[in-house]
Amino acid sequence: MSMMGAETQSMEQQVTAQAAARYWQATVARDPRADGAFFFGVKSTQIYCRPSCPARRPLRKNALFFQTTGDAEREGFRPCRRCKPDEIPAAVRIVQRAVQVLESDLDEQVNVGMLARQVGVTTDGLRRAFRQQAGLTPKELAAALRLKKFKKLLRSGSSITDALYETGYGSASRVYERSDAHLGMTPATYQKGGKGMKIRYTTAKSSLGEVLVAATERGVSAVYLGDGTPKLVNELREEYPRAEIVAQKGGFSQWVDEIVARAEGSAPRRELPLDLQATTFQRRVWQELQRIPRGATRTYSQIARAVGKPRAVRAVARACATNPVSIVVPCHRVVRADGHLSGYRWGLSRKEKLLARERA
Ligand SMILES: [Zn+2]
């Protein structure tokens, strides 16, 4: 048996009939999301392409699929001149270039239009490349890069002030507001009802009334506001019916102090790790809420648009209403489109006071 024959055989075995059927569908659809996953070759011309190539499609019987460009070239196929499958895809190049630009200047504000110009593409082209390749917006990428650099600077011994300056964070409170969203919110690993969770709670006084703070080993899992400890503890038991819940007087006082200070309207001073059970959608909404600056408000539909589900306004309202960590995830900053405050689990007057303090 010749080498060529052996390779043809092994190559055909690499792509199962099932995969080939999927690949053919993506090829016919010119699906850009399939770029990189496989390449298709045309037997009659011995040319291979990316799935998104604009060139005419061969007959199904003339199409072959390869996992890598190397596989295609070993079979004697040459790269197409239109889609240049042997080069790095344009979207990847655009994102790589954007990362370089962002890393060289991590300014507080990312201007997408300006970034696009620096990368040498249109704003739409930049957004498209990000959607395709990175799964996040240029602003989210900038925030992630900033945070990464910030942590690296701190590890290397820079003072917080220097690190803040270097990474373009406006102030200390900014980085804490963001790090909640990026670092602290741990994924839901517990079963519903808090089975297997050990939750400790403590209460403190504030001008908004009693504050109950509950936490696991990993972070804060509930912040309730109300008028009496027994009622708040009952709510906690209802929220986590299967968890082990114990009082701990004076526990995790740094977290409690921070939360009470925020309830009084102070800017964040320290990071608060969170340990929340949440669906993916709730998580996205809560993270979005953490991006609302102090002193500002958003409407439910603005949040729905921001999480990429413009029609899920009611689901957003539900996610806000079920936020277990008031103040830390600032659901009080969401208001109705007509400017009215709308509901707040802990009472409208508390919402009103919180907003007035943060604006002051
Ligand atoms: Zn092509």
CSV table of C-alpha atoms and ligand atoms in Angstrom, one decimal:
chain,number,residue,atom,x,y,z
A,1,MET,CA,0.0,0.0,0.0
A,2,SER,CA,1.4,3.4,-0.9
A,3,MET,CA,1.8,6.2,1.7
A,4,MET,CA,-0.7,8.3,-0.1
A,5,GLY,CA,-3.3,5.5,0.2
A,6,ALA,CA,-2.7,5.0,3.8
A,7,GLU,CA,-3.1,8.7,4.5
A,8,THR,CA,-6.2,9.0,2.6
A,9,GLN,CA,-7.7,6.2,4.7
A,10,SER,CA,-6.6,7.7,8.0
A,11,MET,CA,-7.9,11.1,6.9
A,12,GLU,CA,-11.3,9.8,6.0
A,13,GLN,CA,-11.5,8.1,9.4
A,14,GLN,CA,-10.7,11.4,11.2
A,15,VAL,CA,-14.1,12.9,10.1
A,16,THR,CA,-17.0,10.7,11.0
A,17,ALA,CA,-20.1,10.6,8.7
A,18,GLN,CA,-22.0,12.5,11.4
A,19,ALA,CA,-19.4,15.2,11.6
A,20,ALA,CA,-19.2,15.4,7.8
A,21,ALA,CA,-23.0,16.0,7.7
A,22,ARG,CA,-22.7,18.9,10.2
A,23,TYR,CA,-19.6,20.3,8.4
A,24,TRP,CA,-21.5,20.2,5.1
A,25,GLN,CA,-24.4,22.1,6.6
A,26,ALA,CA,-22.0,24.8,7.9
A,27,THR,CA,-20.3,24.9,4.6
A,28,VAL,CA,-23.5,25.5,2.7
A,29,ALA,CA,-24.5,28.1,5.2
A,30,ARG,CA,-21.1,29.8,5.0
A,31,ASP,CA,-21.2,29.9,8.8
A,32,PRO,CA,-18.3,32.0,10.1
A,33,ARG,CA,-18.6,30.4,13.6
A,34,ALA,CA,-17.4,27.2,12.0
A,35,ASP,CA,-14.1,28.9,10.8
A,36,GLY,CA,-11.2,27.2,12.5
A,37,ALA,CA,-13.3,24.1,13.4
A,38,PHE,CA,-12.7,22.5,10.0
A,39,PHE,CA,-11.8,23.2,6.4
A,40,PHE,CA,-13.4,21.8,3.3
A,41,GLY,CA,-11.6,20.7,0.2
A,42,VAL,CA,-12.9,20.5,-3.3
A,43,LYS,CA,-11.7,17.3,-5.0
A,44,SER,CA,-12.1,18.6,-8.6
A,45,THR,CA,-9.9,21.7,-8.0
A,46,GLN,CA,-7.7,20.4,-5.1
A,47,ILE,CA,-8.3,23.6,-3.3
A,48,TYR,CA,-9.3,23.9,0.4
A,49,CYS,CA,-11.4,26.7,2.0
A,50,ARG,CA,-12.7,28.0,5.3
A,51,PRO,CA,-16.4,27.3,5.9
A,52,SER,CA,-17.2,31.0,5.5
A,53,CYS,CA,-15.5,31.3,2.1
A,54,PRO,CA,-17.7,33.3,-0.3
A,55,ALA,CA,-16.6,31.1,-3.3
A,56,ARG,CA,-19.2,28.8,-5.0
A,57,ARG,CA,-19.9,25.5,-3.3
A,58,PRO,CA,-18.9,22.2,-4.8
A,59,LEU,CA,-21.3,19.3,-5.2
A,60,ARG,CA,-21.6,17.4,-2.0
A,61,LYS,CA,-19.8,14.4,-3.5
A,62,ASN,CA,-16.8,16.6,-4.4
A,63,ALA,CA,-16.4,18.0,-0.9
A,64,LEU,CA,-13.9,16.6,1.6
A,65,PHE,CA,-13.4,17.8,5.2
A,66,PHE,CA,-10.2,18.4,7.1
A,67,GLN,CA,-9.6,19.2,10.7
A,68,THR,CA,-6.4,21.1,10.1
A,69,THR,CA,-4.7,22.9,7.2
A,70,GLY,CA,-1.9,20.4,7.6
A,71,ASP,CA,-4.3,17.5,6.9
A,72,ALA,CA,-5.5,19.3,3.7
A,73,GLU,CA,-2.0,20.0,2.5
A,74,ARG,CA,-0.8,16.5,3.1
A,75,GLU,CA,-3.5,15.4,0.8
A,76,GLY,CA,-2.2,17.7,-1.9
A,77,PHE,CA,-4.8,20.5,-1.5
A,78,ARG,CA,-3.8,24.1,-1.9
A,79,PRO,CA,-5.2,27.0,0.1
A,80,CYS,CA,-7.9,29.1,-1.6
A,81,ARG,CA,-6.8,32.6,-2.6
A,82,ARG,CA,-10.1,34.2,-1.5
A,83,CYS,CA,-10.5,33.0,2.0
A,84,LYS,CA,-6.8,32.3,2.7
A,85,PRO,CA,-7.5,29.4,5.0
A,86,ASP,CA,-3.8,29.1,5.9
A,87,GLU,CA,-3.6,32.5,7.3
A,88,ILE,CA,-5.0,33.7,10.7
A,89,PRO,CA,-8.6,34.6,10.3
A,90,ALA,CA,-9.4,38.3,10.0
A,91,ALA,CA,-11.5,38.4,13.1
A,92,VAL,CA,-8.7,36.8,15.2
A,93,ARG,CA,-6.3,39.4,13.8
A,94,ILE,CA,-8.6,42.2,14.6
A,95,VAL,CA,-9.1,41.0,18.2
A,96,GLN,CA,-5.4,40.4,18.7
A,97,ARG,CA,-4.6,43.9,17.4
A,98,ALA,CA,-7.3,45.4,19.7
A,99,VAL,CA,-5.8,43.6,22.7
A,100,GLN,CA,-2.4,45.2,21.8
A,101,VAL,CA,-4.0,48.7,21.5
A,102,LEU,CA,-6.0,48.3,24.8
A,103,GLU,CA,-3.0,46.9,26.7
A,104,SER,CA,-0.8,49.8,25.6
A,105,ASP,CA,-3.4,52.3,26.9
A,106,LEU,CA,-5.8,51.1,29.5
A,107,ASP,CA,-7.7,54.3,29.7
A,108,GLU,CA,-10.8,54.4,31.9
A,109,GLN,CA,-13.1,55.0,29.0
A,110,VAL,CA,-13.0,52.7,26.0
A,111,ASN,CA,-14.2,54.6,22.9
A,112,VAL,CA,-15.2,51.8,20.5
A,113,GLY,CA,-15.0,54.1,17.4
A,114,MET,CA,-11.5,55.2,18.3
A,115,LEU,CA,-10.4,51.7,19.0
A,116,ALA,CA,-11.7,50.6,15.6
A,117,ARG,CA,-9.8,53.4,13.9
A,118,GLN,CA,-6.6,52.4,15.7
A,119,VAL,CA,-7.1,48.8,14.7
A,120,GLY,CA,-7.9,49.9,11.1
A,121,VAL,CA,-11.4,48.6,10.8
A,122,THR,CA,-15.0,50.0,11.0
A,123,THR,CA,-16.8,50.1,14.3
A,124,ASP,CA,-19.2,47.4,13.0
A,125,GLY,CA,-16.3,45.3,11.8
A,126,LEU,CA,-14.7,45.5,15.3
A,127,ARG,CA,-17.9,44.6,17.0
A,128,ARG,CA,-18.5,41.7,14.7
A,129,ALA,CA,-15.0,40.4,15.2
A,130,PHE,CA,-15.4,40.5,18.9
A,131,ARG,CA,-18.7,38.8,18.8
A,132,GLN,CA,-17.3,36.0,16.6
A,133,GLN,CA,-14.0,35.5,18.3
A,134,ALA,CA,-14.1,36.7,21.8
A,135,GLY,CA,-17.7,36.4,22.9
A,136,LEU,CA,-17.5,39.7,24.7
A,137,THR,CA,-17.6,43.4,23.9
A,138,PRO,CA,-14.5,45.6,23.5
A,139,LYS,CA,-15.4,47.3,26.8
A,140,GLU,CA,-15.7,44.0,28.6
A,141,LEU,CA,-12.3,43.0,27.2
A,142,ALA,CA,-10.8,46.3,28.3
A,143,ALA,CA,-12.2,45.8,31.8
A,144,ALA,CA,-10.8,42.3,32.0
A,145,LEU,CA,-7.4,43.4,30.8
A,146,ARG,CA,-7.3,46.2,33.2
A,147,LEU,CA,-8.2,44.0,36.1
A,148,LYS,CA,-5.5,41.5,35.0
A,149,LYS,CA,-2.9,44.1,34.8
A,150,PHE,CA,-4.0,45.6,38.1
A,151,LYS,CA,-3.6,42.3,39.9
A,152,LYS,CA,-0.2,41.7,38.3
A,153,LEU,CA,1.0,45.1,39.4
A,154,LEU,CA,-0.1,44.5,42.9
A,155,ARG,CA,1.6,41.1,42.9
A,156,SER,CA,4.8,42.7,41.7
A,157,GLY,CA,4.7,45.0,44.7
A,158,SER,CA,3.3,48.3,43.3
A,159,SER,CA,1.3,50.3,45.8
A,160,ILE,CA,-2.5,50.3,45.2
A,161,THR,CA,-2.4,54.0,44.2
A,162,ASP,CA,0.3,53.4,41.6
A,163,ALA,CA,-1.5,50.3,40.2
A,164,LEU,CA,-4.7,52.3,40.0
A,165,TYR,CA,-3.0,55.1,38.1
A,166,GLU,CA,-1.2,52.6,35.8
A,167,THR,CA,-4.3,50.8,34.8
A,168,GLY,CA,-6.5,53.9,34.3
A,169,TYR,CA,-8.9,53.2,37.1
A,170,GLY,CA,-10.4,56.6,38.2
A,171,SER,CA,-10.5,55.8,41.9
A,172,ALA,CA,-10.2,53.0,44.3
A,173,SER,CA,-14.0,52.7,44.6
A,174,ARG,CA,-14.2,51.9,40.8
A,175,VAL,CA,-11.9,48.9,41.1
A,176,TYR,CA,-13.9,47.5,44.0
A,177,GLU,CA,-17.2,48.1,42.2
A,178,ARG,CA,-15.8,46.2,39.2
A,179,SER,CA,-14.0,43.4,41.0
A,180,ASP,CA,-17.2,42.3,42.6
A,181,ALA,CA,-18.5,41.6,39.2
A,182,HIS,CA,-15.3,40.1,37.8
A,183,LEU,CA,-13.8,38.2,40.7
A,184,GLY,CA,-16.2,37.8,43.5
A,185,MET,CA,-19.3,36.2,42.2
A,186,THR,CA,-18.6,32.5,42.3
A,187,PRO,CA,-20.6,30.2,40.2
A,188,ALA,CA,-23.5,28.3,41.7
A,189,THR,CA,-22.0,25.0,42.8
A,190,TYR,CA,-24.6,24.2,45.4
A,191,GLN,CA,-27.9,22.4,44.9
A,192,LYS,CA,-31.1,24.3,45.1
A,193,GLY,CA,-32.2,25.3,48.6
A,194,GLY,CA,-28.7,25.5,49.8
A,195,LYS,CA,-28.2,21.8,50.4
A,196,GLY,CA,-24.7,21.3,51.8
A,197,MET,CA,-24.2,25.0,52.5
A,198,LYS,CA,-23.2,26.2,55.9
A,199,ILE,CA,-24.4,29.7,56.3
A,200,ARG,CA,-23.5,32.0,59.2
A,201,TYR,CA,-25.3,35.2,59.8
A,202,THR,CA,-24.9,38.3,61.8
A,203,THR,CA,-26.9,41.5,62.1
A,204,ALA,CA,-26.0,45.2,62.5
A,205,LYS,CA,-27.8,48.4,62.9
A,206,SER,CA,-27.9,51.0,60.2
A,207,SER,CA,-29.9,54.1,59.5
A,208,LEU,CA,-31.9,52.0,57.1
A,209,GLY,CA,-32.8,49.7,59.9
A,210,GLU,CA,-31.5,46.3,60.7
A,211,VAL,CA,-29.0,44.7,58.2
A,212,LEU,CA,-28.6,40.9,58.2
A,213,VAL,CA,-25.5,39.7,56.5
A,214,ALA,CA,-25.1,36.0,55.8
A,215,ALA,CA,-22.0,34.3,54.5
A,216,THR,CA,-20.4,31.0,53.6
A,217,GLU,CA,-16.7,30.3,53.8
A,218,ARG,CA,-16.5,31.6,50.3
A,219,GLY,CA,-18.3,34.9,50.5
A,220,VAL,CA,-21.4,36.9,51.3
A,221,SER,CA,-24.5,35.1,50.3
A,222,ALA,CA,-27.3,37.3,51.7
A,223,VAL,CA,-27.8,40.9,52.7
A,224,TYR,CA,-31.3,41.7,54.0
A,225,LEU,CA,-32.7,45.0,55.3
A,226,GLY,CA,-35.6,45.1,57.7
A,227,ASP,CA,-37.0,46.0,61.1
A,228,GLY,CA,-36.3,42.9,63.3
A,229,THR,CA,-33.9,40.1,63.4
A,230,PRO,CA,-36.4,37.2,63.7
A,231,LYS,CA,-38.2,38.2,60.5
A,232,LEU,CA,-35.0,38.5,58.6
A,233,VAL,CA,-33.7,35.2,59.8
A,234,ASN,CA,-37.0,33.6,58.7
A,235,GLU,CA,-36.5,35.0,55.3
A,236,LEU,CA,-33.0,33.6,55.2
A,237,ARG,CA,-34.3,30.1,56.2
A,238,GLU,CA,-37.0,30.4,53.5
A,239,GLU,CA,-34.4,31.3,50.9
A,240,TYR,CA,-32.0,28.4,51.9
A,241,PRO,CA,-34.4,25.8,53.4
A,242,ARG,CA,-31.8,23.0,53.1
A,243,ALA,CA,-28.8,24.9,54.4
A,244,GLU,CA,-27.3,24.7,57.8
A,245,ILE,CA,-27.9,28.2,59.2
A,246,VAL,CA,-26.2,29.4,62.4
A,247,ALA,CA,-25.9,32.8,64.1
A,248,GLN,CA,-22.5,34.2,64.6
A,249,LYS,CA,-22.4,37.3,66.7
A,250,GLY,CA,-19.7,39.7,65.5
A,251,GLY,CA,-18.8,37.4,62.6
A,252,PHE,CA,-17.0,38.6,59.4
A,253,SER,CA,-17.1,42.1,60.8
A,254,GLN,CA,-15.0,43.6,58.0
A,255,TRP,CA,-17.7,42.5,55.5
A,256,VAL,CA,-20.5,43.8,57.7
A,257,ASP,CA,-18.8,47.1,58.2
A,258,GLU,CA,-18.3,47.5,54.5
A,259,ILE,CA,-22.0,46.7,53.8
A,260,VAL,CA,-23.2,49.1,56.5
A,261,ALA,CA,-21.0,51.8,55.1
A,262,ARG,CA,-22.4,51.3,51.6
A,263,ALA,CA,-25.9,51.4,53.1
A,264,GLU,CA,-25.1,54.8,54.5
A,265,GLY,CA,-24.1,55.9,51.0
A,266,SER,CA,-20.3,55.6,51.2
A,267,ALA,CA,-18.3,54.6,48.2
A,268,PRO,CA,-17.0,51.0,48.2
A,269,ARG,CA,-13.7,50.6,50.1
A,270,ARG,CA,-13.1,47.0,49.9
A,271,GLU,CA,-13.9,44.0,47.7
A,272,LEU,CA,-16.7,41.8,48.9
A,273,PRO,CA,-16.5,38.2,47.7
A,274,LEU,CA,-19.9,36.8,46.9
A,275,ASP,CA,-21.2,33.3,47.1
A,276,LEU,CA,-24.5,33.2,45.3
A,277,GLN,CA,-26.7,30.5,43.8
A,278,ALA,CA,-27.9,31.8,40.5
A,279,THR,CA,-29.0,30.8,37.1
A,280,THR,CA,-26.9,32.0,34.2
A,281,PHE,CA,-29.4,34.7,33.4
A,282,GLN,CA,-29.6,36.0,37.0
A,283,ARG,CA,-25.8,36.1,37.1
A,284,ARG,CA,-25.7,38.2,34.0
A,285,VAL,CA,-28.3,40.6,35.3
A,286,TRP,CA,-26.6,40.9,38.7
A,287,GLN,CA,-23.3,41.6,37.1
A,288,GLU,CA,-24.8,44.2,34.9
A,289,LEU,CA,-26.3,45.8,38.0
A,290,GLN,CA,-22.8,46.0,39.5
A,291,ARG,CA,-21.8,48.1,36.5
A,292,ILE,CA,-24.3,50.8,37.3
A,293,PRO,CA,-22.2,53.6,38.8
A,294,ARG,CA,-23.0,55.0,42.2
A,295,GLY,CA,-25.4,57.9,41.9
A,296,ALA,CA,-26.8,56.7,38.6
A,297,THR,CA,-29.9,54.6,37.8
A,298,ARG,CA,-30.9,52.4,34.9
A,299,THR,CA,-34.3,51.2,33.6
A,300,TYR,CA,-35.3,47.5,33.4
A,301,SER,CA,-35.2,47.7,29.6
A,302,GLN,CA,-31.8,49.2,29.6
A,303,ILE,CA,-30.5,46.3,31.6
A,304,ALA,CA,-32.4,43.9,29.4
A,305,ARG,CA,-30.6,45.4,26.4
A,306,ALA,CA,-27.3,45.4,28.1
A,307,VAL,CA,-27.5,41.6,28.8
A,308,GLY,CA,-28.4,41.0,25.1
A,309,LYS,CA,-32.0,40.1,25.8
A,310,PRO,CA,-33.9,43.3,24.9
A,311,ARG,CA,-37.3,41.6,25.2
A,312,ALA,CA,-36.7,40.0,28.6
A,313,VAL,CA,-37.7,43.1,30.6
A,314,ARG,CA,-39.9,41.1,32.9
A,315,ALA,CA,-37.3,38.4,33.5
A,316,VAL,CA,-34.9,41.3,34.4
A,317,ALA,CA,-37.3,42.7,36.9
A,318,ARG,CA,-37.7,39.2,38.4
A,319,ALA,CA,-33.9,38.8,38.6
A,320,CYS,CA,-33.7,42.2,40.4
A,321,ALA,CA,-36.5,41.2,42.8
A,322,THR,CA,-34.7,37.9,43.7
A,323,ASN,CA,-31.3,39.5,44.2
A,324,PRO,CA,-30.3,38.1,47.6
A,325,VAL,CA,-27.5,40.6,48.3
A,326,SER,CA,-29.1,44.0,48.5
A,327,ILE,CA,-26.8,47.0,48.4
A,328,VAL,CA,-23.8,44.8,47.2
A,329,VAL,CA,-25.6,44.0,44.0
A,330,PRO,CA,-27.3,47.4,43.7
A,331,CYS,CA,-30.7,46.4,42.4
A,332,HIS,CA,-32.0,49.7,44.0
A,333,ARG,CA,-30.4,51.5,41.1
A,334,VAL,CA,-33.0,50.1,38.7
A,335,VAL,CA,-36.1,52.2,38.2
A,336,ARG,CA,-39.1,52.3,35.9
A,337,ALA,CA,-38.8,53.9,32.4
A,338,ASP,CA,-41.0,56.8,33.6
A,339,GLY,CA,-38.5,57.6,36.4
A,340,HIS,CA,-40.7,56.1,39.2
A,341,LEU,CA,-38.9,54.0,41.6
A,342,SER,CA,-41.1,50.8,41.3
A,343,GLY,CA,-40.8,48.1,43.8
A,344,TYR,CA,-38.0,47.1,46.2
A,345,ARG,CA,-38.0,44.0,48.2
A,346,TRP,CA,-36.9,45.9,51.3
A,347,GLY,CA,-39.4,48.8,51.0
A,348,LEU,CA,-39.6,51.8,48.7
A,349,SER,CA,-38.5,54.3,51.3
A,350,ARG,CA,-35.3,52.4,51.8
A,351,LYS,CA,-34.7,52.4,48.0
A,352,GLU,CA,-35.4,56.2,48.0
A,353,LYS,CA,-33.0,56.9,50.8
A,354,LEU,CA,-30.2,54.7,49.3
A,355,LEU,CA,-30.5,56.5,45.9
A,356,ALA,CA,-30.6,60.0,47.5
A,357,ARG,CA,-27.4,59.1,49.6
A,358,GLU,CA,-25.6,57.8,46.5
A,359,ARG,CA,-26.5,60.9,44.5
A,360,ALA,CA,-25.3,63.2,47.3
B,1,ZN,ZN,-12.0,29.8,-0.2
